[in-house]
CSV table of C-alpha atoms in Angstrom, one decimal:
chain,number,residue,atom,x,y,z
A,1050,UNK,CA,249.6,106.5,54.7
A,1051,UNK,CA,251.6,109.1,52.7
A,1052,UNK,CA,249.8,110.8,49.9
A,1053,UNK,CA,251.7,113.2,47.6
A,1054,UNK,CA,250.6,115.2,44.6
A,1055,UNK,CA,250.8,113.4,41.2
A,1056,UNK,CA,254.3,113.7,39.7
A,1057,UNK,CA,256.0,114.1,43.0
A,1058,UNK,CA,259.1,112.1,44.0
A,1059,UNK,CA,260.7,111.3,47.3
A,1060,UNK,CA,263.8,113.3,46.6
A,1061,UNK,CA,264.7,116.5,48.5
A,1062,UNK,CA,262.0,117.8,50.7
A,1063,UNK,CA,259.7,114.7,50.2
A,1064,UNK,CA,262.4,112.3,51.5
A,1065,UNK,CA,261.9,113.8,55.0
A,1066,UNK,CA,258.2,113.1,54.8
A,1067,UNK,CA,258.9,109.5,53.8
A,1068,UNK,CA,261.2,109.1,56.9
A,1069,UNK,CA,258.4,110.6,59.1
A,1070,UNK,CA,256.0,108.0,57.6
A,1071,UNK,CA,258.3,105.1,58.4
A,1072,UNK,CA,258.8,106.5,61.9
A,1073,UNK,CA,255.1,106.7,62.5
A,1074,UNK,CA,254.6,103.1,61.4
A,1075,UNK,CA,257.2,101.9,63.9
A,1076,UNK,CA,254.8,103.1,66.6
A,1077,UNK,CA,251.7,101.7,64.9
A,1078,UNK,CA,250.6,105.1,63.8
A,1079,UNK,CA,250.1,106.9,60.5
A,1080,UNK,CA,251.2,110.1,58.8
A,1081,UNK,CA,249.0,111.5,56.1
A,1082,UNK,CA,250.1,114.4,53.8
A,1083,UNK,CA,247.8,116.0,51.2
A,1084,UNK,CA,248.4,118.9,48.9
A,1085,UNK,CA,246.0,121.7,49.5
A,1086,UNK,CA,243.5,122.4,46.7
A,1087,UNK,CA,241.9,125.9,46.3
A,1088,UNK,CA,239.0,126.2,44.0
A,1089,UNK,CA,239.5,122.7,42.5
A,1090,UNK,CA,243.1,123.2,41.4
A,1091,UNK,CA,246.4,122.6,43.3
A,1092,UNK,CA,247.2,125.5,45.6
A,1093,UNK,CA,250.0,126.5,48.0
A,1094,UNK,CA,250.4,124.8,51.4
A,1095,UNK,CA,249.5,121.3,52.5
A,1096,UNK,CA,247.4,119.5,55.1
A,1097,UNK,CA,249.5,117.2,57.4
A,1098,UNK,CA,247.9,114.9,59.9
A,1099,UNK,CA,249.7,112.4,62.2
A,1100,UNK,CA,247.8,109.7,64.2
A,1101,UNK,CA,248.9,107.5,67.0
A,1102,UNK,CA,247.1,104.6,68.8
A,1103,UNK,CA,245.0,105.4,71.9
A,1104,UNK,CA,246.5,104.4,75.2
A,1105,UNK,CA,245.9,100.8,76.1
A,1106,UNK,CA,244.9,99.7,72.6
A,1107,UNK,CA,246.7,97.7,70.0
A,1108,UNK,CA,248.8,99.3,67.4
A,1109,UNK,CA,246.8,100.6,64.5
A,1110,UNK,CA,243.5,100.5,66.4
A,1111,UNK,CA,241.3,103.4,67.7
A,1112,UNK,CA,243.6,106.0,66.3
A,1113,UNK,CA,242.9,109.7,66.9
A,1114,UNK,CA,244.3,112.9,65.2
A,1115,UNK,CA,247.1,114.6,67.1
A,1116,UNK,CA,247.9,117.7,65.0
A,1117,UNK,CA,246.4,119.5,61.9
A,1118,UNK,CA,248.3,122.1,59.9
A,1119,UNK,CA,246.0,124.3,57.7
A,1120,UNK,CA,247.0,126.0,54.4
A,1121,UNK,CA,248.1,129.7,54.5
A,1122,UNK,CA,245.2,132.2,54.5
A,1123,UNK,CA,244.1,133.2,51.0
A,1124,UNK,CA,243.1,136.8,49.9
A,1125,UNK,CA,239.5,135.9,49.8
A,1126,UNK,CA,238.8,138.2,52.7
A,1127,UNK,CA,240.4,141.2,50.9
A,1128,UNK,CA,238.0,144.0,49.9
A,1129,UNK,CA,238.4,144.5,46.1
A,1130,UNK,CA,237.8,148.1,45.0
A,1131,UNK,CA,237.3,149.8,41.6
A,1132,UNK,CA,238.0,153.6,41.5
A,1133,UNK,CA,235.8,155.7,39.1
A,1134,UNK,CA,236.9,159.3,38.7
A,1135,UNK,CA,237.8,161.5,35.7
A,1136,UNK,CA,240.9,162.8,37.3
A,1137,UNK,CA,243.9,160.5,36.9
A,1138,UNK,CA,245.9,162.1,39.6
A,1139,UNK,CA,243.1,161.7,42.2
A,1140,UNK,CA,242.8,158.0,41.3
A,1141,UNK,CA,246.5,157.5,41.7
A,1142,UNK,CA,246.4,159.2,45.1
A,1143,UNK,CA,243.5,157.1,46.2
A,1144,UNK,CA,245.2,153.9,45.1
A,1145,UNK,CA,248.4,154.7,47.0
A,1146,UNK,CA,246.4,155.4,50.1
A,1147,UNK,CA,244.2,152.3,49.9
A,1148,UNK,CA,246.9,149.9,48.9
A,1149,UNK,CA,248.6,150.5,52.2
A,1150,UNK,CA,245.7,148.8,54.0
A,1151,UNK,CA,246.2,145.0,54.3
A,1152,UNK,CA,242.5,144.2,53.8
A,1153,UNK,CA,241.9,146.6,50.8
A,1154,UNK,CA,243.0,146.1,47.2
A,1155,UNK,CA,242.4,148.4,44.2
A,1156,UNK,CA,241.8,146.1,41.3
A,1157,UNK,CA,241.0,148.6,38.6
A,1158,UNK,CA,240.4,152.2,37.6
A,1159,UNK,CA,237.9,153.9,35.2
A,1160,UNK,CA,237.6,157.6,34.2
A,1161,UNK,CA,234.2,157.4,32.4
A,1162,UNK,CA,230.8,155.8,32.7
A,1163,UNK,CA,231.2,153.2,29.8
A,1164,UNK,CA,234.7,152.2,31.1
A,1165,UNK,CA,233.3,151.7,34.6
A,1166,UNK,CA,230.5,149.4,33.4
A,1167,UNK,CA,232.9,147.2,31.5
A,1168,UNK,CA,235.5,147.1,34.2
A,1169,UNK,CA,233.0,146.2,37.0
A,1170,UNK,CA,231.5,143.5,34.9
A,1171,UNK,CA,235.0,142.0,34.3
A,1172,UNK,CA,236.6,142.5,37.7
A,1173,UNK,CA,233.5,141.8,40.0
A,1174,UNK,CA,234.8,144.1,42.8
A,1175,UNK,CA,233.2,144.4,46.3
A,1176,UNK,CA,233.2,148.2,46.3
A,1177,UNK,CA,233.0,150.9,43.6
A,1178,UNK,CA,234.4,154.2,44.9
A,1179,UNK,CA,233.0,156.8,42.5
A,1180,UNK,CA,232.6,160.5,41.8
A,1181,UNK,CA,229.3,161.9,40.6
A,1182,UNK,CA,231.0,164.3,38.1
A,1183,UNK,CA,232.7,162.2,35.4
A,1184,UNK,CA,233.1,164.8,32.6
A,1185,UNK,CA,233.1,168.6,32.1
A,1186,UNK,CA,229.7,168.4,30.3
A,1187,UNK,CA,227.6,167.0,33.2
A,1188,UNK,CA,227.5,167.0,37.0
A,1189,UNK,CA,225.2,164.0,37.2
A,1190,UNK,CA,226.7,161.2,35.2
A,1191,UNK,CA,227.6,159.5,38.4
A,1192,UNK,CA,224.0,159.2,39.4
A,1193,UNK,CA,223.2,157.4,36.1
A,1194,UNK,CA,226.2,155.1,36.6
A,1195,UNK,CA,225.1,154.4,40.1
A,1196,UNK,CA,221.7,153.3,39.0
A,1197,UNK,CA,223.1,151.1,36.2
A,1198,UNK,CA,225.6,149.4,38.5
A,1199,UNK,CA,223.1,148.9,41.2
A,1200,UNK,CA,220.7,147.2,38.8
A,1201,UNK,CA,223.3,145.0,37.1
A,1202,UNK,CA,225.1,144.0,40.4
A,1203,UNK,CA,222.7,144.1,43.3
A,1204,UNK,CA,225.3,143.0,45.9
A,1205,UNK,CA,227.8,145.7,44.9
A,1206,UNK,CA,228.8,148.3,47.4
A,1207,UNK,CA,228.6,151.8,45.9
A,1208,UNK,CA,230.3,154.6,47.8
A,1209,UNK,CA,230.2,158.1,46.4
A,1210,UNK,CA,233.3,160.3,46.9
A,1211,UNK,CA,232.6,163.8,45.5
A,1212,UNK,CA,233.0,167.5,46.0
A,1213,UNK,CA,229.3,168.2,45.9
A,1214,UNK,CA,227.5,168.4,49.2
A,1215,UNK,CA,223.8,169.0,48.7
A,1216,UNK,CA,220.8,167.6,50.5
A,1217,UNK,CA,218.9,166.6,47.4
A,1218,UNK,CA,221.9,165.2,45.6
A,1219,UNK,CA,222.8,163.0,48.6
A,1220,UNK,CA,219.3,161.6,48.7
A,1221,UNK,CA,219.2,161.1,44.9
A,1222,UNK,CA,222.5,159.1,45.2
A,1223,UNK,CA,221.0,156.9,47.8
A,1224,UNK,CA,217.9,156.3,45.7
A,1225,UNK,CA,220.2,155.4,42.8
A,1226,UNK,CA,221.8,152.6,44.9
A,1227,UNK,CA,224.6,154.3,46.8
A,1228,UNK,CA,225.3,152.8,50.3
A,1229,UNK,CA,227.5,155.7,51.3
A,1230,UNK,CA,228.3,159.3,50.5
A,1231,UNK,CA,231.5,161.2,51.6
A,1232,UNK,CA,233.0,164.5,50.6
A,1233,UNK,CA,236.5,164.6,49.1
A,1234,UNK,CA,238.0,166.6,51.9
A,1235,UNK,CA,237.3,163.8,54.3
A,1236,UNK,CA,240.4,162.5,56.1
A,1237,UNK,CA,242.0,159.2,55.2
A,1238,UNK,CA,240.9,157.3,58.3
A,1239,UNK,CA,237.2,158.2,57.8
A,1240,UNK,CA,237.3,157.2,54.1
A,1241,UNK,CA,238.9,153.8,54.9
A,1242,UNK,CA,236.3,153.3,57.7
A,1243,UNK,CA,233.5,154.1,55.2
A,1244,UNK,CA,234.8,151.6,52.7
A,1245,UNK,CA,235.0,148.8,55.3
A,1246,UNK,CA,231.5,149.7,56.5
A,1247,UNK,CA,230.0,149.5,53.0
A,1248,UNK,CA,231.9,146.2,52.4
A,1249,UNK,CA,230.0,144.8,55.4
A,1250,UNK,CA,226.7,145.8,53.9
A,1251,UNK,CA,226.3,148.9,56.2
A,1252,UNK,CA,225.7,152.5,55.2
A,1253,UNK,CA,228.5,155.1,55.5
A,1254,UNK,CA,228.1,158.9,55.5
A,1255,UNK,CA,230.4,161.5,56.8
A,1256,UNK,CA,228.9,163.9,59.4
A,1257,UNK,CA,227.9,166.6,56.9
A,1258,UNK,CA,226.3,164.1,54.4
A,1259,UNK,CA,224.4,162.4,57.2
A,1260,UNK,CA,223.1,165.8,58.4
A,1261,UNK,CA,221.9,166.6,54.9
A,1262,UNK,CA,220.0,163.3,54.7
A,1263,UNK,CA,218.3,163.9,58.1
A,1264,UNK,CA,217.3,167.5,57.1
A,1265,UNK,CA,215.8,166.3,53.8
A,1266,UNK,CA,214.0,163.3,55.3
A,1267,UNK,CA,212.6,165.5,58.1
A,1268,UNK,CA,211.3,168.0,55.5
A,1269,UNK,CA,213.4,170.8,56.9
A,1270,UNK,CA,215.1,173.1,54.4
A,1271,UNK,CA,218.7,174.1,55.2
A,1272,UNK,CA,218.8,177.7,56.4
A,1273,UNK,CA,220.2,180.4,54.1
A,1274,UNK,CA,223.2,180.9,56.3
A,1275,UNK,CA,224.4,177.5,55.1
A,1276,UNK,CA,225.0,178.7,51.5
A,1277,UNK,CA,228.5,177.5,50.6
A,1278,UNK,CA,231.3,179.9,49.8
A,1279,UNK,CA,231.0,179.0,46.1
A,1280,UNK,CA,227.2,179.6,46.1
A,1281,UNK,CA,227.8,183.0,47.6
A,1282,UNK,CA,230.3,183.9,44.9
A,1283,UNK,CA,227.8,182.8,42.2
A,1284,UNK,CA,225.0,184.8,44.0
A,1285,UNK,CA,227.0,188.0,44.0
A,1286,UNK,CA,227.8,187.6,40.3
A,1287,UNK,CA,224.2,186.8,39.6
A,1288,UNK,CA,223.2,190.0,41.4
A,1289,UNK,CA,225.6,191.8,39.0
A,1290,UNK,CA,223.5,190.6,36.1
A,1291,UNK,CA,226.0,188.1,34.7
A,1292,UNK,CA,224.8,185.1,32.7
A,1293,UNK,CA,225.8,181.5,33.6
A,1294,UNK,CA,228.5,181.5,30.9
A,1295,UNK,CA,230.0,184.8,32.2
A,1296,UNK,CA,229.8,183.6,35.8
A,1297,UNK,CA,231.6,180.4,34.7
A,1298,UNK,CA,234.4,182.5,33.1
A,1299,UNK,CA,234.8,184.6,36.2
A,1300,UNK,CA,235.0,181.5,38.5
A,1301,UNK,CA,236.8,179.1,36.0
A,1302,UNK,CA,233.9,176.6,36.1
A,1303,UNK,CA,231.6,175.3,33.4
A,1304,UNK,CA,228.2,177.0,32.7
A,1305,UNK,CA,226.6,173.7,33.7
A,1306,UNK,CA,228.2,173.8,37.1
A,1307,UNK,CA,227.0,177.4,37.5
A,1308,UNK,CA,223.5,176.3,36.7
A,1309,UNK,CA,223.8,173.6,39.4
A,1310,UNK,CA,224.8,176.2,41.9
A,1311,UNK,CA,222.0,178.6,40.9
A,1312,UNK,CA,219.5,175.9,41.3
A,1313,UNK,CA,220.8,175.2,44.9
A,1314,UNK,CA,220.7,178.9,45.7
A,1315,UNK,CA,217.1,179.3,44.7
A,1316,UNK,CA,216.1,176.2,46.6
A,1317,UNK,CA,217.8,177.3,49.8
A,1318,UNK,CA,216.3,180.7,49.5
A,1319,UNK,CA,212.8,179.3,48.8
A,1320,UNK,CA,212.4,181.1,45.5
A,1321,UNK,CA,211.7,179.9,41.9
A,1322,UNK,CA,213.4,182.6,39.8
A,1323,UNK,CA,216.9,184.1,39.5
A,1324,UNK,CA,215.6,187.7,40.1
A,1325,UNK,CA,213.7,186.5,43.2
A,1326,UNK,CA,216.9,184.9,44.5
A,1327,UNK,CA,218.8,188.2,44.2
A,1328,UNK,CA,215.9,190.1,46.0
A,1329,UNK,CA,215.7,187.5,48.8
A,1330,UNK,CA,219.4,187.5,49.3
A,1331,UNK,CA,219.6,191.3,49.5
A,1332,UNK,CA,216.8,191.3,52.1
A,1333,UNK,CA,218.7,188.9,54.2
A,1334,UNK,CA,222.0,190.7,53.9
A,1335,UNK,CA,223.7,188.0,51.9
A,1336,UNK,CA,224.9,190.4,49.2
């Protein structure tokens, strides 16, 4: 029996199928061709099945399938990714890297919190690769976005890609729904590995982020020697008596970012005031 899609004729490529059908009937067999259907609508490819009689039986009786040809593989197994970062050049670079991977596909980009919410709702990606800092005014917008996306799309894989490496920030991101946390200077191979891990429902942290989580969960405070280079710069200017705004001007960063660094410095030194941070740092030889 030959079955073709509605509207098909037996000209051209279908004439060969008709001849194959006639040939199959000569031997008491059957050729069946069906158009593939994906998601309820006609798709590419076709199922073809040929049958012949079993040995020792009459023609047309006790037939068994000989060969099955399945449709081409669809892109349903592709990991769909939305990029969220306020720097266009970084998004473009990430897209060019990820689009080289056969199983990864960037389906959209957003530069701000509201754009990301609309885009994710429309595109329904598997992964959102996002920064925590989405504007010059705040260093924590990404945490809020992370919570919103996690609540609205429980199965969504949220992977943080940021410049900030801080124990408390990593843990806060995880509490907000992130399944992974990697720093932006991570190499391409590790980033791709993290994306694939999160897409499988696993957690993904680079070595430094993982260590930060372990220290926080174990109740151990990072030693003062692990102040970052930027925090040491801020600390020295803090010791010189500069305000957050003046420190920001010197280092070409926002006053909000300076405040973030000062908070980290005080926590790592185990103090609660700026003056105490300067005193503790001088006693330990940091300034």
